Amino acid sequence: MPENIQSIFLSRDLGARPAAEFFGRQVEREQLERTLQGIASGQSRLVAVAGPRGAGKSELLRQVARGLIEKPAVVLPLYLDFAALFPAWRSDAAQADPEARQGLCRTVLRQVLARTGRFGLGEAQWLEFDPSHLAGACHGAGLPGLAALASGAGGPHLGLELWREVLCALRAQAGLPVVLLVNGLAGEAPAGAEPLAALLEGARRAGVSVIFEAPHAFAPGLEETLEGLEVLSLSPLQTAPAALLVQALGVQRGWALPASHLNVILARLGPWPGWVRSWAALVRPAAPALSPVRMAEEAYVEFLNAGPWAEAFASRFERAVPLLLRERALRLARVALERREPVGPEEIPLILGVAPEGCDQILDGLTGLGLLSRQGARWSGPRTEALGDWVMLRLAMTSDPAGPAAARLALLSRLLAEPWPLAEEASVPAVERILPEVLGRFRGQLLPTVLLQFAHYFEAVGRLSAEQRRQTVHRATATFTLPEVIGVAGWKPWSAGEGTPPLYYARAYREGKYQRSHEEVWIAVDLSTARLLTTPEIELALGAVRALEDSLRPNRFVRWLILGEGASAEALEMIQREGVFCSSREQLAMIQEMLAPLLPRTPPGLKSGPEDESVTEQETPTLNDRSAVIEMAGAAHEPRAETSSLSLPARDGSELIAALAAEKIAVRADFNAAAAGQIKTSVLEGVLNAIEHSPNQEKLIYLHFIVKPEALEVTIENEGTPFDPLAVPTPDPRAKLASAHKRGWGLSLMKRFMDEVGYEPCPRGTRLRLVKRRRFEGGEEEAPLTKTLRGKV
Amino acid sequence: MDKPDYALSIEVEEAEDHATIRPVGYLNALTGDQIDKVCEALIARGLRYFIINFGQVQLINTIGISILVGIIEKVLNRQGLVYFTELGGTNREIFEVLNLSTVAMFFADDDSAREHLRRDRETLRRAMGG
């Protein structure tokens, strides 16, 4: 068959999945292969492919048909999908429907003519669009019975004689054994006459073999009348093939599900609040005897069998709501979803930002879709959790139309064809418990910067499994040096209204220096209770933050937002504009995991009242605030480090001075010659990089050499464009030979010579932090007493 | 400031079929370019085998490394070879960490490199039927 014709047939009539997406069933395929060999040798066979719903009967038949079409002809396959041709094919009305009959006729003709080389693209067109040619085409193909079938001859039923006549003519025309592959016969047994019997008996009398999808239950007595009926039983899809299906489709279709296992889905069935459980419950209500494995298997396979449906609900939404108002409409649905009290009519125009008279259409549309539920004159949220999920996903999808949210949205759209039972509410988030504790653990550790960057985190690792995300974060080289926190407190403004999120603030000092110049205040806002943040919540939170900043003395403030599951595109843009740190609950949990718990200590005394005076280096810092103290953590008592500082102009030659200074300091700090050489080289490269990224030679580069008991730490700060070390690949000398760009070795060298290498933003611009640990006798990496967090290189 | 420490000077010793180059000091962009020019002039005179002795190089930065890679490329493109000798201490470590042994050969001293070069030339002559 010519390739283009084949593709027409395969896409139009067959709709089989790519072979790579069909897993398992090898035994059954081989069995059918043997059946086909028998048919090719002249046998007449009647095979029912039976099995529970979702076992793969239909797809197995499609794959068999595909195989027959793609191979050289030894049999003539004729593939019919009754569910597609006659949606309610068991009814008399369906069988008598002229459109349906003509469709059946076209399907048969298309395949017969294509297979026998008499079908071109021209024929495809007139056959599809000009029914008047249909009868003539049938006669021309030597299939007058088919023309009769199309014209409604034979009465309302597709009876035995009609089938026999058509199939006999087909067999005569083909010159090859004919096998009829029939799908779409699944369903409950009919109340009346069994049209399937007519088809099968007609085929048998015509000497045509039939391999068909068995209905869930044959009509009474049918099996007995079908002489020589063979039954190929498919067992329910087992976990392993189902897992492969999940994996293949998850990878290929970019699902939000991790591209791995059914087990992951099963694990999520529990804690995940909405869509996975809803999806798993799609197939049937969870019977007590139905295991979660089976439920997920069936749900998944059922979904696969559903065919293209994804845009249905989205299309309805888009028809109901004008483009420019869609986000606001979704925001309205979200507000209604999350508030306990229904939304009043006076609030609707404010939320939607349209005049009151323009709201009705949108309200009607949203109500019709179930995204709002009317309660008298007020509106509450989506009537089911799945619809609520849809709202959230749709809001998230706006920033990434092809991302994971879009795939989840497509799936959820399918599920919304049926009403759902409301799922259990999600467990109360634990952020308000762990956030002050996490702040209190800041002790100058190195933290992967990505844990403070919500959008970057999910772009980089969002599609990985939880374990893979953890491993990737631990391998991150871009790190941020946390300050040393001396106290944490909670805060709420006097005029806090409903919805004002809880704030926590922590006084901290950078670089181990308890000086006013190194003081900063971290303000963390817990926004995790909102499932999906939009701009109003961000505005409210930042307003509260500014109120807190105003109540404290002027300082360097670091703002940190903790989100729930996600944020809308506008919210993320706002976060970026404001230059705040932003972490999800997951990222916060990782931070908690990475920061070692504190040793018990006696907290310093607490003062309250007027603003405290400037803190000098010798004083123990104290905390001053106007609200209740939640937790107080004192500064760790560590041996003071010896620090040397150097500032150099950002021009050629400065790197040599810096390198020599580094070597001298390393030797004086009792590093051996080899280690001192490595430190020297790394500082050389670090300063070279700083010179390159400085805007001009008048700028300065600042170096600090901090000799600690366990390590030598060197920081190199420059004013200039931030440097992204993740953008620099590891160079290969042989590749460099053929390349015009021969640079790019410095970062690799630093990483190999130093124990820690990290770039982080700093007030001046960019800070490079290099750490070389001491190697003691016996190979221990650190001095025995002091332990701090190590960033990973 | 007068002539700074680590200023590079280059000593060149030409033989019949190869040249030995001895940089002294700090190998960086400026000085790496000087070596590059020297090599180009030698290549133009028909030399294809180079021994670069690092015994008196106190410090190398990666810009210098990249220039060396460029030199190696030019030599290899002319079916020549580059030998590095007397690479010690941190310099040796740098070359190993950056896998430069995949593009050039390392020897302890110039004599070892010359002996190897002689054998290479002999092998090549026999292979060419000369």
Short mmCIF file of C-alpha atoms in Angstrom, two decimals, chain B residues 7-12 19-43 50-54 56-57 59-61 63-72 74-75 82-84 95:
data_model
loop_
_atom_site.label_atom_id
_atom_site.label_comp_id
_atom_site.label_asym_id
_atom_site.label_seq_id
_atom_site.Cartn_x
_atom_site.Cartn_y
_atom_site.Cartn_z
CA ALA B 7 57.42 38.78 33.73
CA LEU B 8 57.74 36.18 31.07
CA SER B 9 60.72 35.78 28.90
CA ILE B 10 61.03 33.13 26.26
CA GLU B 11 64.13 31.15 25.33
CA VAL B 12 64.05 29.31 22.04
CA ALA B 19 62.35 23.63 18.49
CA THR B 20 62.55 23.78 22.26
CA ILE B 21 60.75 26.69 23.83
CA ARG B 22 61.39 27.64 27.45
CA PRO B 23 59.02 30.25 28.86
CA VAL B 24 60.12 31.83 32.14
CA GLY B 25 57.75 33.45 34.58
CA TYR B 26 53.98 33.81 34.50
CA LEU B 27 52.11 32.35 31.54
CA ASN B 28 49.05 34.52 30.99
CA ALA B 29 47.26 36.13 28.06
CA LEU B 30 49.99 38.58 27.23
CA THR B 31 52.84 36.19 27.53
CA GLY B 32 50.90 33.35 25.98
CA ASP B 33 50.52 35.49 22.89
CA GLN B 34 54.28 35.93 22.77
CA ILE B 35 54.74 32.17 22.73
CA ASP B 36 52.11 31.85 20.08
CA LYS B 37 53.92 34.32 17.83
CA VAL B 38 57.20 32.51 18.32
CA CYS B 39 55.61 29.20 17.39
CA GLU B 40 53.93 30.66 14.36
CA ALA B 41 57.23 32.01 13.11
CA LEU B 42 58.85 28.61 13.62
CA ILE B 43 56.01 26.81 11.90
CA PHE B 50 57.90 21.48 19.49
CA ILE B 51 59.10 20.85 22.99
CA ILE B 52 57.75 23.32 25.54
CA ASN B 53 59.68 23.23 28.78
CA PHE B 54 57.77 24.51 31.81
CA GLN B 56 60.82 27.89 34.81
CA VAL B 57 57.16 28.78 34.63
CA LEU B 59 52.42 30.32 37.36
CA ILE B 60 49.96 29.55 34.60
CA ASN B 61 46.44 30.86 34.24
CA ILE B 63 44.00 32.03 29.47
CA GLY B 64 47.54 30.89 28.95
CA ILE B 65 46.25 27.33 28.81
CA SER B 66 43.79 28.25 26.10
CA ILE B 67 46.56 29.83 24.05
CA LEU B 68 48.62 26.68 24.45
CA VAL B 69 45.67 24.66 23.18
CA GLY B 70 45.56 26.96 20.19
CA ILE B 71 49.24 26.35 19.56
CA ILE B 72 48.72 22.61 19.80
CA LYS B 74 48.12 24.70 14.78
CA VAL B 75 50.89 22.17 15.18
CA VAL B 82 53.86 19.02 20.89
CA TYR B 83 55.73 17.73 23.94
CA PHE B 84 55.51 19.29 27.38
CA PHE B 95 47.45 20.05 33.08
#
